Amino acid sequence: MSDLSDMSDREGLAAEYVLGTLPLVERLQAERLIASDAAFAALVADWQTRLAPLNEAYDDQAPSPDLLNRIEVRLFPQPAKASPRWRMPFFGALAAALAAFVLVAYWPTSPHRLITATLVGEDQPLVVAARFDPDAGQLTFTRAQGPGAGAGKDYELWVIPAGQAAVSLGVLGDSDLTVQLASLPPGTTLAVTLEQTGGSPTGVAQGPLLVATVIGG
Amino acid sequence: MSDPDPIADLIQKVAVADRAAFRALYSSASGKLFAIAVRILQDRTEAEDAVQEVFTRVWLNARRFDPAKARGMTWLIAVARNHAIDRLRARPAPTDGDDAMANLRDPTPGAEAQLTAKGEARRIGDCFSTLEPAKADAIKGAYLNGLSYEDLSARHDVPLNTMRSWLRRGLLKLKECLEA
């Protein structure tokens, strides 16, 4: 016998999220649960599979012929030919990705206080904490949450001063990474990409952007 | 899950930043994902923005795809539907008397009939036929067109909470039938 109580709130929420009927606030709550709660994410995946046969009712429709190009320009900006390698713009991908990212950064207003920021990405288990001590001129990164980069991979850290090209700070392993940095002004972006072991051989990010934050001010 | 799944193979290559695979994936899936975005958003320009965002997310999040848990196309469609519905829900609420949006999102006549076409689709079609027709239509309309509980309660002229528990019961019955 079907009864509302037969379907737990969590199962009901998962089904309703997949169905799509929820208002935005509840959808966003469900999306946060998917990111943080593997059991809930599994309920959602089950409903996606269950309702997937409905997808056959969707037809096919060609988007504008230039859409792929627009996507690629956004994700993979062409290197500027006259620039040294490290100046190759990493910005396009970053700007694109940032739009989809939840950014969390907080900072004290005094220039001589510690700056802390958290690098996060949407649907991304990796969380990297950054801590800048202006007196020591040291920027320290810690992998706060999430798995290691995996075999043959490394997390590579980048600093992107406002309006300038990305500069690699090195790769982040299980232990903290500390680099010398004179200042960390507002508008600076900190980002992590997934690269081959040892980091991108070209000095330009090649792998996907995982997490990022923009230092506020 | 052991059937060949070329889309899943492409997604796994995209996960290791294979741009050729990304192009192949776009070529295989963009038509379907765009059609979904158009159907839900009812606006070609916004649907193209949505598809652009969807492929950006696919590039960034392909590592999260698990071929043991879902077919490649099912995963892509979930990313596309979720994004399109989030966009739709983020729109300002229509003003009083503005039923145009709900009317626009009426199911395309005949589209659901295709569900009886084959395999899995026939199975879910059989299960839908065990539901009251109005309930089955509400579930299919919500899934395919992105109807909200508000849209549905207005259309069926029942309070929103009634619609919600009514639909949840329908979903549960559907689940029981599919798992029987």
mmCIF file of C-alpha atoms in Angstrom:
data_model
loop_
_atom_site.group_PDB
_atom_site.id
_atom_site.type_symbol
_atom_site.label_atom_id
_atom_site.label_comp_id
_atom_site.label_asym_id
_atom_site.label_seq_id
_atom_site.Cartn_x
_atom_site.Cartn_y
_atom_site.Cartn_z
ATOM 1 C CA MET A 1 0.000 0.000 0.000
ATOM 2 C CA SER A 2 1.452 3.306 -1.020
ATOM 3 C CA ASP A 3 1.670 5.879 1.669
ATOM 4 C CA LEU A 4 3.697 9.050 2.021
ATOM 5 C CA SER A 5 5.401 7.600 5.096
ATOM 6 C CA ASP A 6 6.755 4.758 2.983
ATOM 7 C CA MET A 7 9.067 7.168 1.287
ATOM 8 C CA SER A 8 11.568 8.700 3.657
ATOM 9 C CA ASP A 9 12.151 12.410 3.470
ATOM 10 C CA ARG A 10 15.607 11.809 2.078
ATOM 11 C CA GLU A 11 14.386 9.419 -0.576
ATOM 12 C CA GLY A 12 11.557 11.805 -1.391
ATOM 13 C CA LEU A 13 13.952 14.725 -1.671
ATOM 14 C CA ALA A 14 16.263 12.705 -3.933
ATOM 15 C CA ALA A 15 13.347 11.733 -6.180
ATOM 16 C CA GLU A 16 12.024 15.286 -6.293
ATOM 17 C CA TYR A 17 15.462 16.669 -7.076
ATOM 18 C CA VAL A 18 15.784 14.329 -10.053
ATOM 19 C CA LEU A 19 12.210 15.027 -11.125
ATOM 20 C CA GLY A 20 13.008 18.741 -10.935
ATOM 21 C CA THR A 21 9.871 20.006 -9.210
ATOM 22 C CA LEU A 22 11.527 21.677 -6.220
ATOM 23 C CA PRO A 23 11.936 25.434 -5.804
ATOM 24 C CA LEU A 24 15.463 26.781 -6.132
ATOM 25 C CA VAL A 25 16.221 26.960 -2.403
ATOM 26 C CA GLU A 26 15.414 23.292 -1.905
ATOM 27 C CA ARG A 27 17.296 22.335 -5.068
ATOM 28 C CA LEU A 28 20.389 24.074 -3.768
ATOM 29 C CA GLN A 29 20.007 22.291 -0.426
ATOM 30 C CA ALA A 30 19.789 18.995 -2.284
ATOM 31 C CA GLU A 31 22.881 19.889 -4.327
ATOM 32 C CA ARG A 32 24.820 20.602 -1.143
ATOM 33 C CA LEU A 33 23.717 17.246 0.248
ATOM 34 C CA ILE A 34 24.819 15.499 -2.950
ATOM 35 C CA ALA A 35 28.268 17.037 -2.554
ATOM 36 C CA SER A 36 28.616 16.214 1.141
ATOM 37 C CA ASP A 37 26.636 13.028 1.719
ATOM 38 C CA ALA A 38 27.542 9.969 -0.334
ATOM 39 C CA ALA A 39 24.447 8.025 0.760
ATOM 40 C CA PHE A 40 22.180 10.819 -0.430
ATOM 41 C CA ALA A 41 24.169 11.128 -3.667
ATOM 42 C CA ALA A 42 23.578 7.393 -4.207
ATOM 43 C CA LEU A 43 19.813 7.855 -3.754
ATOM 44 C CA VAL A 44 19.919 10.611 -6.371
ATOM 45 C CA ALA A 45 21.948 8.446 -8.748
ATOM 46 C CA ASP A 46 19.422 5.611 -8.312
ATOM 47 C CA TRP A 47 16.558 7.930 -9.247
ATOM 48 C CA GLN A 48 18.490 9.232 -12.222
ATOM 49 C CA THR A 49 18.891 5.693 -13.470
ATOM 50 C CA ARG A 50 15.287 4.834 -12.678
ATOM 51 C CA LEU A 51 13.867 7.769 -14.631
ATOM 52 C CA ALA A 52 16.508 7.693 -17.387
ATOM 53 C CA PRO A 53 14.218 5.805 -19.839
ATOM 54 C CA LEU A 54 12.165 9.014 -19.982
ATOM 55 C CA ASN A 55 15.183 10.617 -21.671
ATOM 56 C CA GLU A 56 14.231 8.814 -24.863
ATOM 57 C CA ALA A 57 11.383 11.295 -25.265
ATOM 58 C CA TYR A 58 13.889 14.113 -25.744
ATOM 59 C CA ASP A 59 14.684 14.715 -29.370
ATOM 60 C CA ASP A 60 17.896 15.974 -30.939
ATOM 61 C CA GLN A 61 18.355 19.580 -31.939
ATOM 62 C CA ALA A 62 21.522 21.125 -33.321
ATOM 63 C CA PRO A 63 22.811 24.195 -31.519
ATOM 64 C CA SER A 64 24.542 27.010 -33.450
ATOM 65 C CA PRO A 65 27.509 25.686 -35.426
ATOM 66 C CA ASP A 66 29.887 27.988 -33.539
ATOM 67 C CA LEU A 67 28.892 26.792 -30.054
ATOM 68 C CA LEU A 68 31.713 24.241 -29.764
ATOM 69 C CA ASN A 69 34.179 26.933 -30.715
ATOM 70 C CA ARG A 70 32.759 29.291 -28.074
ATOM 71 C CA ILE A 71 33.100 26.562 -25.464
ATOM 72 C CA GLU A 72 36.672 25.764 -26.478
ATOM 73 C CA VAL A 73 37.712 29.412 -26.502
ATOM 74 C CA ARG A 74 36.384 29.704 -22.983
ATOM 75 C CA LEU A 75 38.014 26.503 -21.736
ATOM 76 C CA PHE A 76 41.246 26.486 -23.743
ATOM 77 C CA PRO A 77 42.381 30.005 -24.593
ATOM 78 C CA GLN A 78 45.024 30.114 -27.307
ATOM 79 C CA PRO A 79 48.489 31.111 -26.176
ATOM 80 C CA ALA A 80 49.535 34.608 -27.193
ATOM 81 C CA LYS A 81 52.359 33.951 -29.661
ATOM 82 C CA ALA A 82 54.760 36.674 -28.585
ATOM 83 C CA SER A 83 54.462 35.892 -24.900
ATOM 84 C CA PRO A 84 56.820 33.796 -22.861
ATOM 85 C CA ARG A 85 55.315 30.459 -21.931
ATOM 86 C CA TRP A 86 54.340 31.304 -18.415
ATOM 87 C CA ARG A 87 52.297 34.227 -19.644
ATOM 88 C CA MET A 88 49.973 32.025 -21.645
ATOM 89 C CA PRO A 89 46.558 32.966 -20.436
ATOM 90 C CA PHE A 90 45.029 30.598 -18.011
ATOM 91 C CA PHE A 91 42.332 33.195 -17.539
ATOM 92 C CA GLY A 92 39.730 31.992 -19.998
ATOM 93 C CA ALA A 93 39.338 28.652 -18.358
ATOM 94 C CA LEU A 94 39.473 30.230 -14.989
ATOM 95 C CA ALA A 95 36.890 32.894 -15.711
ATOM 96 C CA ALA A 96 34.625 30.261 -17.189
ATOM 97 C CA ALA A 97 35.027 27.936 -14.310
ATOM 98 C CA LEU A 98 34.708 30.604 -11.665
ATOM 99 C CA ALA A 99 31.213 31.360 -12.857
ATOM 100 C CA ALA A 100 30.230 27.875 -11.806
ATOM 101 C CA PHE A 101 32.152 27.884 -8.576
ATOM 102 C CA VAL A 102 31.194 28.748 -5.086
ATOM 103 C CA LEU A 103 33.827 31.106 -3.816
ATOM 104 C CA VAL A 104 34.703 31.364 -0.200
ATOM 105 C CA ALA A 105 37.284 33.862 0.903
ATOM 106 C CA TYR A 106 37.485 36.011 3.917
ATOM 107 C CA TRP A 107 40.193 38.372 4.861
ATOM 108 C CA PRO A 108 40.963 40.962 7.470
ATOM 109 C CA THR A 109 41.101 44.552 6.317
ATOM 110 C CA SER A 110 44.418 45.362 7.961
ATOM 111 C CA PRO A 111 47.314 44.640 5.574
ATOM 112 C CA HIS A 112 49.439 43.222 8.370
ATOM 113 C CA ARG A 113 47.086 40.563 9.517
ATOM 114 C CA LEU A 114 46.928 36.975 8.498
ATOM 115 C CA ILE A 115 44.878 36.314 5.357
ATOM 116 C CA THR A 116 43.032 33.034 5.198
ATOM 117 C CA ALA A 117 41.094 31.710 2.243
ATOM 118 C CA THR A 118 39.468 28.464 1.275
ATOM 119 C CA LEU A 119 39.741 27.101 -2.247
ATOM 120 C CA VAL A 120 36.632 25.200 -3.201
ATOM 121 C CA GLY A 121 34.879 24.092 -6.359
ATOM 122 C CA GLU A 122 31.366 23.116 -7.174
ATOM 123 C CA ASP A 123 30.744 19.397 -6.690
ATOM 124 C CA GLN A 124 34.376 19.075 -5.828
ATOM 125 C CA PRO A 125 35.535 17.018 -2.842
ATOM 126 C CA LEU A 126 38.910 18.751 -2.759
ATOM 127 C CA VAL A 127 39.183 21.678 -0.365
ATOM 128 C CA VAL A 128 42.463 23.553 0.009
ATOM 129 C CA ALA A 129 43.094 26.034 2.789
ATOM 130 C CA ALA A 130 45.439 28.963 2.136
ATOM 131 C CA ARG A 131 47.067 31.096 4.783
ATOM 132 C CA PHE A 132 49.202 34.144 4.065
ATOM 133 C CA ASP A 133 51.406 35.704 6.694
ATOM 134 C CA PRO A 134 52.372 39.144 5.362
ATOM 135 C CA ASP A 135 55.031 39.685 8.015
ATOM 136 C CA ALA A 136 56.880 36.505 7.097
ATOM 137 C CA GLY A 137 55.953 36.832 3.410
ATOM 138 C CA GLN A 138 54.834 33.226 3.449
ATOM 139 C CA LEU A 139 51.850 31.661 1.746
ATOM 140 C CA THR A 140 50.980 28.181 3.000
ATOM 141 C CA PHE A 141 48.573 25.714 1.418
ATOM 142 C CA THR A 142 47.032 22.706 3.130
ATOM 143 C CA ARG A 143 44.852 20.038 1.621
ATOM 144 C CA ALA A 144 41.995 20.348 4.100
ATOM 145 C CA GLN A 145 39.609 17.830 2.551
ATOM 146 C CA GLY A 146 39.388 15.439 -0.328
ATOM 147 C CA PRO A 147 41.483 12.638 -1.762
ATOM 148 C CA GLY A 148 45.037 12.773 -3.058
ATOM 149 C CA ALA A 149 45.568 13.539 -6.734
ATOM 150 C CA GLY A 150 45.945 9.859 -7.613
ATOM 151 C CA ALA A 151 48.592 7.838 -9.413
ATOM 152 C CA GLY A 152 50.472 9.767 -12.072
ATOM 153 C CA LYS A 153 48.829 13.028 -11.033
ATOM 154 C CA ASP A 154 49.564 16.022 -8.900
ATOM 155 C CA TYR A 155 47.607 18.995 -7.670
ATOM 156 C CA GLU A 156 49.327 22.126 -8.960
ATOM 157 C CA LEU A 157 48.891 25.484 -7.265
ATOM 158 C CA TRP A 158 48.701 28.740 -9.171
ATOM 159 C CA VAL A 159 48.691 32.363 -8.182
ATOM 160 C CA ILE A 160 47.101 34.760 -10.652
ATOM 161 C CA PRO A 161 47.601 38.435 -9.849
ATOM 162 C CA ALA A 162 44.651 40.535 -11.053
ATOM 163 C CA GLY A 163 44.961 41.115 -14.780
ATOM 164 C CA GLN A 164 48.095 39.013 -15.127
ATOM 165 C CA ALA A 165 49.027 35.522 -16.160
ATOM 166 C CA ALA A 166 49.013 32.507 -13.873
ATOM 167 C CA VAL A 167 52.269 31.571 -12.172
ATOM 168 C CA SER A 168 52.831 28.093 -10.805
ATOM 169 C CA LEU A 169 53.641 27.816 -7.116
ATOM 170 C CA GLY A 170 54.401 24.107 -7.252
ATOM 171 C CA VAL A 171 52.548 20.934 -6.483
ATOM 172 C CA LEU A 172 50.624 20.115 -3.324
ATOM 173 C CA GLY A 173 51.111 16.695 -1.811
ATOM 174 C CA ASP A 174 50.016 15.285 1.516
ATOM 175 C CA SER A 175 52.045 17.796 3.486
ATOM 176 C CA ASP A 176 51.674 21.573 3.459
ATOM 177 C CA LEU A 177 53.323 23.678 0.790
ATOM 178 C CA THR A 178 54.817 27.004 1.795
ATOM 179 C CA VAL A 179 56.074 29.541 -0.719
ATOM 180 C CA GLN A 180 57.628 32.974 -0.370
ATOM 181 C CA LEU A 181 55.388 35.745 -1.608
ATOM 182 C CA ALA A 182 55.831 39.467 -1.014
ATOM 183 C CA SER A 183 52.153 40.331 -1.013
ATOM 184 C CA LEU A 184 48.718 38.922 -1.703
ATOM 185 C CA PRO A 185 46.658 41.905 -2.840
ATOM 186 C CA PRO A 186 42.877 41.878 -3.282
ATOM 187 C CA GLY A 187 41.828 40.533 -6.665
ATOM 188 C CA THR A 188 44.520 37.865 -6.677
ATOM 189 C CA THR A 189 43.225 34.440 -7.626
ATOM 190 C CA LEU A 190 44.516 31.240 -6.094
ATOM 191 C CA ALA A 191 43.703 28.083 -8.008
ATOM 192 C CA VAL A 192 44.447 24.368 -8.124
ATOM 193 C CA THR A 193 44.502 22.306 -11.298
ATOM 194 C CA LEU A 194 44.995 18.576 -11.755
ATOM 195 C CA GLU A 195 48.232 17.932 -13.655
ATOM 196 C CA GLN A 196 50.574 15.066 -14.396
ATOM 197 C CA THR A 197 53.092 14.142 -11.699
ATOM 198 C CA GLY A 198 55.437 17.009 -11.022
ATOM 199 C CA GLY A 199 53.054 19.565 -12.430
ATOM 200 C CA SER A 200 52.455 20.895 -15.910
ATOM 201 C CA PRO A 201 55.676 20.502 -17.917
ATOM 202 C CA THR A 202 54.976 23.673 -19.890
ATOM 203 C CA GLY A 203 54.472 25.974 -16.940
ATOM 204 C CA VAL A 204 50.925 26.528 -18.174
ATOM 205 C CA ALA A 205 47.956 24.788 -16.620
ATOM 206 C CA GLN A 206 46.948 21.854 -18.816
ATOM 207 C CA GLY A 207 44.563 19.956 -16.624
ATOM 208 C CA PRO A 208 41.146 20.870 -15.304
ATOM 209 C CA LEU A 209 40.675 23.589 -12.749
ATOM 210 C CA LEU A 210 39.459 21.988 -9.541
ATOM 211 C CA VAL A 211 39.193 24.649 -6.881
ATOM 212 C CA ALA A 212 39.826 28.365 -6.691
ATOM 213 C CA THR A 213 39.238 31.491 -4.695
ATOM 214 C CA VAL A 214 39.657 35.192 -5.276
ATOM 215 C CA ILE A 215 41.183 37.245 -2.497
ATOM 216 C CA GLY A 216 38.715 39.975 -1.635
ATOM 217 C CA GLY A 217 39.383 43.456 -0.418
ATOM 218 C CA MET B 1 26.425 -2.043 -17.283
ATOM 219 C CA SER B 2 28.763 -4.297 -19.265
ATOM 220 C CA ASP B 3 27.291 -3.137 -22.585
ATOM 221 C CA PRO B 4 29.671 -1.020 -24.614
ATOM 222 C CA ASP B 5 29.259 2.595 -23.605
ATOM 223 C CA PRO B 6 31.284 4.797 -25.959
ATOM 224 C CA ILE B 7 30.013 7.970 -24.254
ATOM 225 C CA ALA B 8 31.314 6.706 -20.911
ATOM 226 C CA ASP B 9 34.699 5.970 -22.519
ATOM 227 C CA LEU B 10 34.839 9.525 -23.851
ATOM 228 C CA ILE B 11 33.938 11.033 -20.473
ATOM 229 C CA GLN B 12 36.763 9.069 -18.867
ATOM 230 C CA LYS B 13 39.188 10.419 -21.442
ATOM 231 C CA VAL B 14 37.908 13.937 -20.827
ATOM 232 C CA ALA B 15 38.644 13.328 -17.145
ATOM 233 C CA VAL B 16 42.339 13.158 -18.042
ATOM 234 C CA ALA B 17 42.102 16.345 -20.125
ATOM 235 C CA ASP B 18 41.868 14.689 -23.552
ATOM 236 C CA ARG B 19 40.643 17.506 -25.778
ATOM 237 C CA ALA B 20 40.015 15.286 -28.805
ATOM 238 C CA ALA B 21 37.709 13.194 -26.633
ATOM 239 C CA PHE B 22 35.997 16.389 -25.484
ATOM 240 C CA ARG B 23 35.268 17.279 -29.139
ATOM 241 C CA ALA B 24 34.003 13.784 -29.845
ATOM 242 C CA LEU B 25 31.808 13.959 -26.771
ATOM 243 C CA TYR B 26 30.415 17.305 -27.879
ATOM 244 C CA SER B 27 29.701 15.906 -31.303
ATOM 245 C CA SER B 28 27.900 12.865 -29.843
ATOM 246 C CA ALA B 29 25.914 14.563 -27.118
ATOM 247 C CA SER B 30 25.386 18.257 -27.870
ATOM 248 C CA GLY B 31 22.262 17.702 -29.969
ATOM 249 C CA LYS B 32 20.464 15.855 -27.205
ATOM 250 C CA LEU B 33 21.663 18.173 -24.440
ATOM 251 C CA PHE B 34 20.696 21.252 -26.435
ATOM 252 C CA ALA B 35 17.230 19.822 -27.138
ATOM 253 C CA ILE B 36 16.800 19.238 -23.406
ATOM 254 C CA ALA B 37 17.848 22.790 -22.574
ATOM 255 C CA VAL B 38 15.533 24.239 -25.236
ATOM 256 C CA ARG B 39 12.629 22.157 -24.000
ATOM 257 C CA ILE B 40 13.104 23.173 -20.381
ATOM 258 C CA LEU B 41 14.112 26.806 -20.917
ATOM 259 C CA GLN B 42 11.984 27.508 -24.033
ATOM 260 C CA ASP B 43 14.639 29.924 -25.250
ATOM 261 C CA ARG B 44 17.357 29.012 -27.764
ATOM 262 C CA THR B 45 19.830 31.671 -26.662
ATOM 263 C CA GLU B 46 19.569 30.752 -23.013
ATOM 264 C CA ALA B 47 19.687 27.068 -23.961
ATOM 265 C CA GLU B 48 23.009 27.671 -25.744
ATOM 266 C CA ASP B 49 24.358 29.417 -22.658
ATOM 267 C CA ALA B 50 23.205 26.439 -20.633
ATOM 268 C CA VAL B 51 24.908 23.957 -22.971
ATOM 269 C CA GLN B 52 28.106 25.995 -22.816
ATOM 270 C CA GLU B 53 27.960 25.813 -19.030
ATOM 271 C CA VAL B 54 27.123 22.111 -19.105
ATOM 272 C CA PHE B 55 30.159 21.245 -21.237
ATOM 273 C CA THR B 56 32.341 23.439 -19.030
ATOM 274 C CA ARG B 57 31.122 21.457 -16.022
ATOM 275 C CA VAL B 58 31.679 18.201 -17.874
ATOM 276 C CA TRP B 59 35.285 19.228 -18.590
ATOM 277 C CA LEU B 60 35.848 20.210 -14.962
ATOM 278 C CA ASN B 61 33.928 17.392 -13.277
ATOM 279 C CA ALA B 62 34.427 14.425 -15.605
ATOM 280 C CA ARG B 63 36.549 12.760 -12.933
ATOM 281 C CA ARG B 64 33.453 12.405 -10.819
ATOM 282 C CA PHE B 65 31.750 10.218 -13.405
ATOM 283 C CA ASP B 66 31.677 6.564 -12.364
ATOM 284 C CA PRO B 67 30.889 4.189 -15.235
ATOM 285 C CA ALA B 68 29.988 1.482 -12.698
ATOM 286 C CA LYS B 69 27.122 3.644 -11.485
ATOM 287 C CA ALA B 70 25.637 5.205 -14.597
ATOM 288 C CA ARG B 71 25.632 5.116 -18.368
ATOM 289 C CA GLY B 72 27.582 7.986 -19.853
ATOM 290 C CA MET B 73 24.585 9.565 -21.552
ATOM 291 C CA THR B 74 22.479 9.275 -18.395
ATOM 292 C CA TRP B 75 25.150 11.191 -16.490
ATOM 293 C CA LEU B 76 25.431 13.896 -19.155
ATOM 294 C CA ILE B 77 21.676 14.322 -19.314
ATOM 295 C CA ALA B 78 21.513 14.605 -15.533
ATOM 296 C CA VAL B 79 24.119 17.390 -15.627
ATOM 297 C CA ALA B 80 22.175 19.153 -18.386
ATOM 298 C CA ARG B 81 18.726 18.779 -16.826
ATOM 299 C CA ASN B 82 19.934 19.837 -13.404
ATOM 300 C CA HIS B 83 21.580 22.949 -14.788
ATOM 301 C CA ALA B 84 18.626 23.883 -17.018
ATOM 302 C CA ILE B 85 16.153 23.396 -14.159
ATOM 303 C CA ASP B 86 18.329 25.438 -11.784
ATOM 304 C CA ARG B 87 18.319 28.253 -14.360
ATOM 305 C CA LEU B 88 14.571 27.985 -14.758
ATOM 306 C CA ARG B 89 13.986 28.067 -11.005
ATOM 307 C CA ALA B 90 16.303 31.067 -10.662
ATOM 308 C CA ARG B 91 14.073 33.138 -12.955
ATOM 309 C CA PRO B 92 11.813 35.697 -11.324
ATOM 310 C CA ALA B 93 8.345 34.322 -10.594
ATOM 311 C CA PRO B 94 5.804 35.134 -13.296
ATOM 312 C CA THR B 95 3.423 37.948 -12.444
ATOM 313 C CA ASP B 96 -0.275 37.315 -11.846
ATOM 314 C CA GLY B 97 -2.185 36.295 -14.910
ATOM 315 C CA ASP B 98 0.982 35.338 -16.733
ATOM 316 C CA ASP B 99 0.260 31.765 -17.618
ATOM 317 C CA ALA B 100 2.190 31.972 -20.840
ATOM 318 C CA MET B 101 5.224 30.209 -19.450
ATOM 319 C CA ALA B 102 3.270 27.259 -18.106
ATOM 320 C CA ASN B 103 1.372 26.985 -21.373
ATOM 321 C CA LEU B 104 4.581 27.064 -23.357
ATOM 322 C CA ARG B 105 5.870 24.170 -21.340
ATOM 323 C CA ASP B 106 3.000 21.883 -22.205
ATOM 324 C CA PRO B 107 4.407 18.521 -23.217
ATOM 325 C CA THR B 108 5.002 18.189 -26.925
ATOM 326 C CA PRO B 109 2.093 16.089 -28.174
ATOM 327 C CA GLY B 110 3.205 12.617 -29.019
ATOM 328 C CA ALA B 111 6.611 12.874 -27.414
ATOM 329 C CA GLU B 112 5.678 10.635 -24.512
ATOM 330 C CA ALA B 113 4.187 8.107 -26.885
ATOM 331 C CA GLN B 114 7.717 7.385 -28.055
ATOM 332 C CA LEU B 115 8.393 5.989 -24.608
ATOM 333 C CA THR B 116 6.775 2.742 -25.624
ATOM 334 C CA ALA B 117 9.434 2.358 -28.294
ATOM 335 C CA LYS B 118 11.891 -0.077 -26.809
ATOM 336 C CA GLY B 119 13.454 -1.973 -23.906
ATOM 337 C CA GLU B 120 13.806 0.010 -20.716
ATOM 338 C CA ALA B 121 11.446 2.606 -22.074
ATOM 339 C CA ARG B 122 8.733 0.009 -22.551
ATOM 340 C CA ARG B 123 9.235 -1.140 -18.977
ATOM 341 C CA ILE B 124 8.840 2.335 -17.521
ATOM 342 C CA GLY B 125 5.942 2.879 -19.907
ATOM 343 C CA ASP B 126 4.235 -0.207 -18.449
ATOM 344 C CA CYS B 127 4.837 1.077 -14.939
ATOM 345 C CA PHE B 128 3.466 4.504 -15.796
ATOM 346 C CA SER B 129 0.318 2.793 -17.040
ATOM 347 C CA THR B 130 -0.248 1.411 -13.523
ATOM 348 C CA LEU B 131 -0.536 4.990 -12.214
ATOM 349 C CA GLU B 132 -3.593 7.191 -12.524
ATOM 350 C CA PRO B 133 -3.225 8.886 -15.901
ATOM 351 C CA ALA B 134 -3.185 12.361 -14.350
ATOM 352 C CA LYS B 135 -0.404 11.339 -11.970
ATOM 353 C CA ALA B 136 1.610 9.738 -14.748
ATOM 354 C CA ASP B 137 1.224 12.876 -16.870
ATOM 355 C CA ALA B 138 2.291 15.083 -13.984
ATOM 356 C CA ILE B 139 5.458 13.049 -13.393
ATOM 357 C CA LYS B 140 6.366 12.921 -17.084
ATOM 358 C CA GLY B 141 5.558 16.597 -17.574
ATOM 359 C CA ALA B 142 7.682 17.552 -14.598
ATOM 360 C CA TYR B 143 10.622 15.436 -15.710
ATOM 361 C CA LEU B 144 10.618 16.332 -19.392
ATOM 362 C CA ASN B 145 9.561 19.990 -19.253
ATOM 363 C CA GLY B 146 10.899 21.120 -15.894
ATOM 364 C CA LEU B 147 7.482 21.857 -14.371
ATOM 365 C CA SER B 148 7.609 23.003 -10.754
ATOM 366 C CA TYR B 149 5.231 22.033 -7.973
ATOM 367 C CA GLU B 150 3.735 25.508 -8.412
ATOM 368 C CA ASP B 151 3.136 24.917 -12.135
ATOM 369 C CA LEU B 152 1.612 21.520 -11.407
ATOM 370 C CA SER B 153 -0.622 22.666 -8.576
ATOM 371 C CA ALA B 154 -1.944 25.518 -10.733
ATOM 372 C CA ARG B 155 -2.511 23.216 -13.667
ATOM 373 C CA HIS B 156 -4.302 20.562 -11.629
ATOM 374 C CA ASP B 157 -5.966 23.141 -9.382
ATOM 375 C CA VAL B 158 -4.898 21.516 -6.115
ATOM 376 C CA PRO B 159 -2.926 22.995 -3.196
ATOM 377 C CA LEU B 160 0.822 22.753 -3.543
ATOM 378 C CA ASN B 161 1.291 20.370 -0.605
ATOM 379 C CA THR B 162 -1.432 18.106 -1.918
ATOM 380 C CA MET B 163 0.319 18.028 -5.256
ATOM 381 C CA ARG B 164 3.601 17.245 -3.531
ATOM 382 C CA SER B 165 2.358 14.259 -1.527
ATOM 383 C CA TRP B 166 0.316 13.078 -4.515
ATOM 384 C CA LEU B 167 3.428 13.133 -6.696
ATOM 385 C CA ARG B 168 5.607 11.477 -4.066
ATOM 386 C CA ARG B 169 3.108 8.634 -3.832
ATOM 387 C CA GLY B 170 3.211 8.346 -7.599
ATOM 388 C CA LEU B 171 7.004 8.181 -7.565
ATOM 389 C CA LEU B 172 6.969 5.520 -4.880
ATOM 390 C CA LYS B 173 4.504 3.414 -6.825
ATOM 391 C CA LEU B 174 6.661 3.818 -9.906
ATOM 392 C CA LYS B 175 9.721 2.686 -7.968
ATOM 393 C CA GLU B 176 7.899 -0.371 -6.619
ATOM 394 C CA CYS B 177 6.752 -1.301 -10.105
ATOM 395 C CA LEU B 178 10.206 -0.857 -11.627
ATOM 396 C CA GLU B 179 11.785 -2.978 -8.919
ATOM 397 C CA ALA B 180 9.131 -5.698 -8.980
#
